[in-house]
Backbone as CSV, one residue per row, in Angstrom:
resi,resn,N_x,N_y,N_z,CA_x,CA_y,CA_z,C_x,C_y,C_z
1,MET,33.617,-105.020,-77.730,33.112,-105.071,-76.363,34.259,-105.081,-75.353
2,ASN,35.325,-105.877,-75.651,36.474,-105.925,-74.742,37.139,-104.565,-74.616
3,LYS,37.217,-103.821,-75.725,37.843,-102.499,-75.711,37.049,-101.534,-74.820
4,VAL,35.736,-101.574,-74.922,34.862,-100.727,-74.096,35.021,-101.096,-72.621
5,LEU,35.078,-102.373,-72.321,35.244,-102.836,-70.948,36.579,-102.373,-70.374
6,ARG,37.636,-102.467,-71.182,38.957,-101.992,-70.720,38.927,-100.506,-70.400
7,TRP,38.303,-99.703,-71.283,38.219,-98.268,-71.048,37.405,-97.959,-69.800
8,LEU,36.337,-98.694,-69.614,35.507,-98.509,-68.424,36.297,-98.815,-67.156
9,ILE,37.038,-99.893,-67.170,37.877,-100.256,-66.011,38.934,-99.192,-65.771
10,LEU,39.571,-98.695,-66.840,40.583,-97.637,-66.695,39.976,-96.368,-66.097
11,ILE,38.788,-96.010,-66.548,38.125,-94.812,-66.012,37.799,-95.009,-64.528
12,ILE,37.300,-96.164,-64.153,36.987,-96.443,-62.748,38.256,-96.402,-61.903
13,LEU,39.328,-97.005,-62.379,40.601,-96.965,-61.634,41.108,-95.539,-61.490
14,PHE,40.962,-94.747,-62.555,41.383,-93.352,-62.498,40.579,-92.579,-61.446
15,LEU,39.267,-92.802,-61.401,38.422,-92.129,-60.400,38.778,-92.552,-58.984
16,ILE,39.066,-93.818,-58.787,39.494,-94.298,-57.468,40.798,-93.631,-57.063
17,LEU,41.737,-93.534,-58.003,43.018,-92.881,-57.727,42.810,-91.420,-57.345
18,LEU,41.926,-90.712,-58.075,41.640,-89.316,-57.735,41.049,-89.187,-56.331
19,PHE,40.120,-90.071,-55.989,39.506,-90.048,-54.663,40.558,-90.280,-53.577
20,MET,41.461,-91.233,-53.807,42.514,-91.519,-52.821,43.463,-90.337,-52.683
21,LEU,43.846,-89.714,-53.804,44.743,-88.554,-53.746,44.095,-87.391,-53.021
22,ARG,42.797,-87.190,-53.223,42.088,-86.125,-52.503,42.147,-86.376,-50.997
23,GLY,41.893,-87.623,-50.584,41.949,-87.964,-49.166,43.336,-87.773,-48.594
24,ILE,44.355,-88.180,-49.331,45.742,-88.004,-48.877,46.063,-86.527,-48.747
25,SER,45.611,-85.734,-49.719,45.848,-84.288,-49.674,45.179,-83.651,-48.466
26,LEU,43.919,-84.001,-48.205,43.216,-83.451,-47.041,43.887,-83.879,-45.741
27,GLU,44.299,-85.135,-45.661,44.954,-85.628,-44.448,46.303,-84.957,-44.239
28,ALA,47.020,-84.652,-45.332,48.324,-84.012,-45.222,48.217,-82.595,-44.665
29,GLN,47.034,-81.982,-44.803,46.838,-80.625,-44.294,46.618,-80.587,-42.789
30,ILE,46.396,-81.738,-42.174,46.185,-81.797,-40.733,47.543,-81.767,-40.055
31,LYS,47.715,-80.868,-39.108,49.009,-80.780,-38.445,49.242,-81.965,-37.529
32,THR,50.485,-82.239,-37.246,50.815,-83.342,-36.354,50.832,-82.846,-34.920
33,GLY,50.789,-83.758,-33.975,50.755,-83.414,-32.558,51.916,-82.550,-32.128
34,LYS,53.077,-82.759,-32.716,54.220,-81.947,-32.303,54.105,-80.507,-32.775
35,ASP,53.193,-80.220,-33.751,52.991,-78.862,-34.233,52.002,-78.077,-33.382
36,THR,51.180,-78.759,-32.620,50.087,-78.085,-31.928,50.590,-77.231,-30.775
37,GLN,49.957,-76.092,-30.618,50.311,-75.171,-29.546,49.206,-75.088,-28.504
38,ASN,48.193,-75.951,-28.607,47.014,-75.826,-27.762,47.010,-76.755,-26.554
39,ILE,48.177,-77.212,-26.115,48.231,-78.042,-24.918,48.214,-77.102,-23.725
40,GLN,47.240,-77.286,-22.867,47.095,-76.387,-21.733,47.774,-76.987,-20.512
41,GLU,48.522,-76.191,-19.792,49.285,-76.659,-18.643,48.677,-76.224,-17.317
42,GLU,47.424,-75.975,-17.297,46.659,-75.602,-16.104,46.707,-76.735,-15.079
43,THR,46.825,-76.457,-13.794,47.011,-77.513,-12.795,45.761,-77.963,-12.064
44,HIS,44.672,-77.237,-12.144,43.471,-77.743,-11.479,42.223,-77.370,-12.273
45,ILE,41.162,-78.068,-11.990,39.889,-77.835,-12.672,38.894,-77.310,-11.651
46,GLU,38.319,-76.152,-11.952,37.301,-75.594,-11.055,35.979,-76.304,-11.303
47,GLU,35.254,-76.557,-10.236,33.940,-77.183,-10.376,32.902,-76.110,-10.685
48,ASP,32.078,-76.376,-11.666,31.014,-75.457,-12.055,29.680,-76.082,-11.681
49,LYS,28.968,-75.483,-10.743,27.707,-76.045,-10.255,26.504,-75.650,-11.109
50,GLU,26.724,-74.734,-12.059,25.604,-74.261,-12.873,25.116,-75.364,-13.805
51,LYS,23.821,-75.607,-13.804,23.227,-76.613,-14.681,22.730,-75.948,-15.960
52,VAL,22.799,-76.669,-17.040,22.319,-76.165,-18.311,20.794,-76.169,-18.300
53,LYS,20.200,-75.076,-18.769,18.749,-74.935,-18.712,18.037,-75.742,-19.790
54,ASN,18.691,-75.979,-20.912,18.037,-76.680,-22.024,18.064,-78.185,-21.799
55,LYS,16.957,-78.721,-21.304,16.846,-80.162,-21.054,15.698,-80.749,-21.866
56,THR,15.466,-80.195,-23.057,14.302,-80.610,-23.826,14.460,-81.990,-24.457
57,LYS,15.652,-82.354,-24.881,15.835,-83.638,-25.540,16.164,-84.719,-24.518
58,VAL,15.498,-85.851,-24.623,15.770,-86.982,-23.743,16.633,-87.975,-24.520
59,VAL,17.707,-88.415,-23.916,18.634,-89.345,-24.543,18.253,-90.770,-24.138
60,ALA,18.242,-91.665,-25.115,17.961,-93.073,-24.826,18.992,-93.603,-23.830
61,THR,18.582,-94.514,-22.976,19.512,-95.065,-21.988,20.189,-96.338,-22.463
62,GLN,19.652,-96.966,-23.511,20.222,-98.201,-24.067,20.245,-98.108,-25.587
63,TYR,21.281,-98.701,-26.196,21.353,-98.818,-27.647,21.992,-100.160,-27.976
64,LYS,21.234,-101.037,-28.601,21.703,-102.367,-28.992,22.365,-103.115,-27.828
65,GLY,21.734,-103.011,-26.645,22.209,-103.730,-25.474,23.323,-103.052,-24.700
66,HIS,23.689,-101.843,-25.048,24.758,-101.110,-24.355,24.192,-99.846,-23.714
67,LYS,24.754,-99.461,-22.568,24.335,-98.221,-21.909,24.810,-97.023,-22.718
68,VAL,23.961,-96.000,-22.757,24.253,-94.782,-23.510,24.637,-93.673,-22.543
69,ALA,25.741,-92.978,-22.840,26.188,-91.851,-22.026,25.581,-90.541,-22.524
70,ALA,25.490,-90.390,-23.852,25.036,-89.119,-24.427,24.645,-89.326,-25.881
71,ASN,24.211,-88.235,-26.486,23.918,-88.207,-27.913,24.816,-87.152,-28.540
72,LEU,25.490,-87.513,-29.632,26.399,-86.605,-30.336,25.792,-86.241,-31.676
73,GLN,25.766,-84.943,-31.969,25.308,-84.460,-33.263,26.402,-83.601,-33.891
74,ILE,26.736,-83.928,-35.130,27.639,-83.095,-35.925,26.909,-82.855,-37.236
75,GLU,26.225,-81.743,-37.312,25.351,-81.462,-38.454,26.125,-81.483,-39.771
76,LYS,27.334,-80.935,-39.791,28.132,-80.887,-41.020,28.362,-82.284,-41.595
77,LEU,28.500,-83.292,-40.731,28.763,-84.663,-41.171,27.493,-85.511,-41.190
78,LYS,26.369,-84.907,-40.848,25.085,-85.623,-40.753,25.171,-86.786,-39.754
79,ILE,25.902,-86.541,-38.659,26.010,-87.533,-37.586,25.034,-87.162,-36.490
80,ASP,24.209,-88.100,-36.098,23.311,-87.979,-34.956,23.299,-89.364,-34.321
81,THR,24.156,-89.579,-33.323,24.392,-90.923,-32.822,24.521,-90.966,-31.308
82,CYS,24.291,-92.123,-30.770,24.530,-92.358,-29.347,26.026,-92.419,-29.090
83,VAL,26.421,-92.040,-27.873,27.778,-92.260,-27.390,27.646,-93.304,-26.295
84,LEU,28.190,-94.486,-26.539,28.056,-95.570,-25.569,28.970,-95.340,-24.382
85,GLU,28.539,-95.790,-23.198,29.305,-95.592,-21.961,30.589,-96.406,-21.909
86,ASP,30.503,-97.655,-22.368,31.631,-98.569,-22.188,32.498,-98.651,-23.434
87,TYR,33.788,-98.475,-23.233,34.767,-98.593,-24.307,35.206,-100.054,-24.386
88,THR,34.521,-100.824,-25.224,34.861,-102.231,-25.428,34.928,-102.495,-26.926
89,LYS,35.565,-103.584,-27.296,35.675,-103.944,-28.710,34.291,-104.106,-29.329
90,ASN,33.392,-104.767,-28.616,32.033,-104.984,-29.103,31.294,-103.654,-29.270
91,ALA,31.386,-102.782,-28.290,30.709,-101.484,-28.364,31.268,-100.646,-29.516
92,MET,32.576,-100.704,-29.721,33.220,-99.925,-30.788,32.753,-100.365,-32.180
93,GLU,32.317,-101.596,-32.319,31.816,-102.058,-33.611,30.410,-101.547,-33.880
94,ILE,29.714,-101.113,-32.832,28.323,-100.676,-32.948,28.213,-99.171,-33.135
95,CYS,29.037,-98.429,-32.398,28.820,-96.992,-32.291,30.079,-96.332,-31.729
96,VAL,30.084,-94.993,-31.676,31.168,-94.297,-30.989,30.992,-94.501,-29.486
97,THR,32.095,-94.394,-28.734,32.036,-94.645,-27.294,32.799,-93.576,-26.513
98,LYS,32.448,-93.462,-25.247,33.241,-92.641,-24.343,34.568,-93.361,-24.154
99,PHE,35.660,-92.598,-24.263,36.981,-93.184,-24.109,37.601,-92.811,-22.768
100,PHE,37.398,-91.547,-22.351,38.060,-91.064,-21.146,37.398,-89.762,-20.721
101,GLY,37.531,-89.422,-19.452,37.097,-88.119,-18.979,35.885,-88.162,-18.076
102,PRO,35.344,-86.970,-17.784,34.191,-86.855,-16.892,32.924,-87.339,-17.588
103,ASN,31.814,-87.219,-16.895,30.531,-87.503,-17.524,30.267,-86.456,-18.602
104,PRO,29.372,-86.732,-19.538,29.100,-85.778,-20.619,28.672,-84.411,-20.094
105,ASN,29.139,-83.382,-20.763,28.766,-81.991,-20.484,29.124,-81.531,-19.073
106,GLU,30.112,-82.155,-18.473,30.627,-81.684,-17.189,31.976,-81.018,-17.424
107,ILE,32.442,-80.293,-16.421,33.735,-79.631,-16.510,34.811,-80.691,-16.763
108,GLY,35.680,-80.425,-17.725,36.741,-81.354,-18.082,36.679,-81.692,-19.554
109,ASN,37.408,-82.724,-19.941,37.554,-83.119,-21.337,36.877,-84.470,-21.557
110,PHE,35.679,-84.458,-22.132,34.927,-85.676,-22.441,35.442,-86.212,-23.774
111,CYS,36.127,-87.351,-23.748,36.772,-87.896,-24.935,35.921,-89.000,-25.552
112,ILE,35.654,-88.868,-26.848,34.831,-89.823,-27.592,35.683,-90.429,-28.695
113,THR,35.658,-91.747,-28.807,36.415,-92.412,-29.860,35.479,-93.228,-30.735
114,GLY,35.861,-93.364,-31.990,35.063,-94.154,-32.920,35.916,-94.588,-34.094
115,HIS,35.532,-95.699,-34.696,36.241,-96.158,-35.892,36.030,-95.168,-37.026
116,ASN,36.922,-95.194,-37.991,36.766,-94.292,-39.133,35.978,-94.960,-40.263
117,TYR,35.030,-95.811,-39.885,34.131,-96.436,-40.856,33.255,-95.359,-41.485
118,ILE,32.873,-95.580,-42.719,32.009,-94.625,-43.408,30.560,-95.076,-43.225
119,THR,30.074,-94.904,-41.996,28.686,-95.207,-41.667,28.112,-94.014,-40.910
120,LYS,26.801,-94.021,-40.715,26.135,-92.855,-40.129,26.474,-92.611,-38.665
121,ASN,27.026,-93.587,-37.965,27.319,-93.388,-36.540,28.798,-93.604,-36.205
122,MET,29.652,-93.418,-37.193,31.094,-93.551,-36.980,31.804,-92.291,-37.493
123,PHE,33.125,-92.286,-37.394,33.911,-91.081,-37.677,34.663,-91.134,-39.006
124,GLY,34.066,-91.698,-40.048,34.721,-91.827,-41.341,35.095,-90.517,-42.001
125,TYR,34.323,-89.461,-41.757,34.584,-88.166,-42.398,35.048,-87.111,-41.399
126,LEU,35.525,-87.526,-40.256,35.964,-86.585,-39.226,37.039,-85.629,-39.747
127,TYR,37.881,-86.116,-40.651,38.985,-85.310,-41.169,38.505,-84.064,-41.917
128,THR,37.234,-84.019,-42.330,36.722,-82.862,-43.067,36.303,-81.713,-42.147
129,LEU,36.241,-81.961,-40.835,35.872,-80.888,-39.909,36.983,-79.849,-39.842
130,LYS,36.575,-78.602,-39.574,37.529,-77.487,-39.502,37.272,-76.685,-38.238
131,ASN,38.258,-75.883,-37.863,38.073,-74.968,-36.741,36.848,-74.098,-37.025
132,GLY,36.015,-73.931,-36.000,34.796,-73.147,-36.131,33.556,-73.991,-36.356
133,ASP,33.731,-75.247,-36.793,32.576,-76.134,-36.948,31.980,-76.441,-35.575
134,ILE,30.689,-76.768,-35.554,29.954,-76.964,-34.305,29.527,-78.417,-34.148
135,LEU,29.605,-78.903,-32.911,29.026,-80.196,-32.563,28.184,-79.992,-31.314
136,THR,27.226,-80.868,-31.114,26.312,-80.766,-29.981,26.332,-82.071,-29.211
137,LEU,26.407,-81.961,-27.892,26.376,-83.136,-27.024,25.195,-82.979,-26.069
138,THR,24.359,-84.012,-25.996,23.176,-83.987,-25.134,23.220,-85.176,-24.191
139,ASP,22.938,-84.923,-22.914,22.798,-86.012,-21.944,21.601,-85.703,-21.058
140,ASN,21.160,-86.690,-20.297,19.954,-86.534,-19.484,20.200,-85.777,-18.182
141,GLU,21.435,-85.564,-17.810,21.743,-84.860,-16.564,21.924,-83.350,-16.794
142,ASN,22.674,-82.986,-17.820,23.043,-81.589,-18.041,22.389,-80.955,-19.261
143,GLY,21.640,-81.709,-20.033,20.954,-81.150,-21.196,21.826,-81.117,-22.434
144,THR,21.614,-80.099,-23.257,22.305,-79.957,-24.536,23.293,-78.802,-24.478
145,ILE,24.516,-79.074,-24.921,25.549,-78.037,-24.969,26.200,-78.076,-26.340
146,LYS,26.414,-76.881,-26.909,27.103,-76.761,-28.196,28.593,-76.524,-27.933
147,TYR,29.403,-77.135,-28.790,30.852,-77.008,-28.713,31.381,-76.571,-30.073
148,GLU,32.394,-75.712,-30.047,33.013,-75.244,-31.286,34.416,-75.837,-31.407
149,ILE,34.720,-76.359,-32.576,36.037,-76.949,-32.810,37.085,-75.847,-32.844
150,TYR,38.156,-76.036,-32.073,39.229,-75.051,-32.026,40.587,-75.630,-32.414
151,ASP,40.704,-76.949,-32.562,41.993,-77.523,-32.932,41.799,-78.882,-33.576
152,LYS,42.742,-79.232,-34.442,42.699,-80.497,-35.178,44.141,-80.888,-35.464
153,TYR,44.515,-82.103,-35.050,45.886,-82.544,-35.281,45.979,-84.057,-35.234
154,LYS,47.131,-84.578,-35.652,47.379,-86.019,-35.633,48.469,-86.324,-34.618
155,VAL,48.352,-87.494,-33.966,49.361,-87.953,-33.009,49.621,-89.437,-33.251
156,LYS,50.716,-89.915,-32.702,50.996,-91.345,-32.698,50.094,-91.986,-31.634
157,PRO,49.791,-93.277,-31.752,48.882,-93.919,-30.790,49.330,-93.809,-29.331
158,ASN,50.623,-93.693,-29.083,51.102,-93.618,-27.694,51.152,-92.184,-27.157
159,GLN,50.793,-91.197,-27.945,50.772,-89.803,-27.491,49.373,-89.498,-26.956
160,THR,49.283,-89.276,-25.652,47.970,-89.169,-25.007,47.630,-87.775,-24.484
161,TYR,48.406,-86.765,-24.827,48.132,-85.451,-24.249,46.801,-84.866,-24.713
162,GLY,46.220,-85.373,-25.787,44.888,-84.925,-26.219,43.797,-85.295,-25.227
163,LEU,44.116,-86.223,-24.309,43.151,-86.662,-23.300,43.217,-85.829,-22.019
164,SER,44.129,-84.876,-21.965,44.351,-84.090,-20.757,43.057,-83.481,-20.220
165,GLN,42.924,-83.489,-18.912,41.759,-82.902,-18.244,42.013,-81.458,-17.815
166,ARG,43.103,-80.897,-18.226,43.432,-79.499,-17.888,42.719,-78.577,-18.876
167,THR,41.542,-78.126,-18.499,40.690,-77.352,-19.405,40.390,-75.946,-18.885
168,ASN,41.117,-75.488,-17.889,40.866,-74.161,-17.298,39.440,-74.021,-16.790
169,GLY,38.888,-75.114,-16.255,37.539,-75.074,-15.700,36.440,-75.022,-16.738
170,LYS,36.748,-75.372,-17.968,35.761,-75.333,-19.046,35.341,-76.744,-19.461
171,ARG,34.239,-76.787,-20.201,33.765,-78.058,-20.767,34.401,-78.223,-22.145
172,GLU,34.968,-79.399,-22.391,35.549,-79.694,-23.695,35.130,-81.081,-24.154
173,VAL,35.179,-81.276,-25.469,34.950,-82.582,-26.082,36.114,-82.843,-27.023
174,THR,36.650,-84.061,-26.963,37.695,-84.482,-27.886,37.177,-85.681,-28.669
175,LEU,37.239,-85.583,-29.996,36.844,-86.675,-30.877,38.119,-87.345,-31.392
176,ILE,38.139,-88.671,-31.384,39.349,-89.419,-31.734,38.995,-90.530,-32.719
177,THR,39.801,-90.661,-33.776,39.667,-91.791,-34.698,41.028,-92.098,-35.300
178,CYS,41.135,-93.251,-35.919,42.381,-93.651,-36.576,42.521,-92.945,-37.914
179,CYS,43.766,-92.756,-38.338,44.048,-92.248,-39.680,45.399,-92.822,-40.121
180,ASN,45.739,-92.595,-41.368,47.007,-93.074,-41.902,47.181,-94.575,-41.658
181,TYR,46.156,-95.331,-42.036,46.162,-96.798,-41.900,46.412,-97.248,-40.456
182,SER,45.809,-96.554,-39.521,45.880,-96.831,-38.079,47.243,-96.553,-37.469
183,ASN,48.133,-95.893,-38.204,49.442,-95.538,-37.659,49.399,-94.261,-36.835
184,GLU,48.323,-93.486,-36.975,48.170,-92.239,-36.234,46.728,-92.102,-35.781
185,ARG,46.504,-91.149,-34.886,45.158,-90.831,-34.424,44.849,-89.383,-34.787
186,LEU,43.661,-89.168,-35.327,43.185,-87.824,-35.609,42.478,-87.328,-34.353
187,ILE,42.861,-86.159,-33.898,42.288,-85.540,-32.695,41.564,-84.265,-33.107
188,ILE,40.296,-84.167,-32.711,39.495,-82.959,-32.938,39.124,-82.422,-31.565
189,LYS,39.538,-81.192,-31.261,39.274,-80.576,-29.962,38.179,-79.511,-30.117
190,ALA,37.218,-79.531,-29.180,36.123,-78.542,-29.202,35.851,-78.093,-27.778
191,ARG,35.449,-76.834,-27.639,35.075,-76.344,-26.309,33.718,-75.661,-26.359
192,GLU,33.094,-75.601,-25.197,31.738,-75.060,-25.066,31.659,-73.651,-25.638
193,VAL,30.574,-73.425,-26.389,30.337,-72.101,-26.973,29.639,-71.230,-25.960
């Protein structure tokens, strides 16, 4: 019995090691912030008065006692979650939150941050997204807009250029989570399709 138990433990440890190596390999494929060429140096943002026609989905205004800014859907990750308005420690434990930028689906860079917890409303599998993947953001003012991922990179916590509002008058969404044991931030950039 002891021999069987030892083999079982060895097999489980081996599987854990394989899972960790796969994650390290996938994370190593993400370029670092200094490699990215997608920083835009545009000096002003044009205002777009056109409203989105698709206003079929209504977004809840409250979630677990917090105000909701929008609803985020990433079908590839099976994420369908509220984006809370306030970036606070308490809100971050509940759900993803707005970190910086304009109101949802407005001209500029709407930045959303979330822990990399492996739960249905957090960013645990964000690293698996690739250029061309689609996310959807819905709010009660502008409706539903689809965004296509165009860039993915890692930065140090003090590197903030991913938050830039220089979007050439376009709507953008930036998803942010920790990686590499919180020593870096994973940045996913998407723009309106």
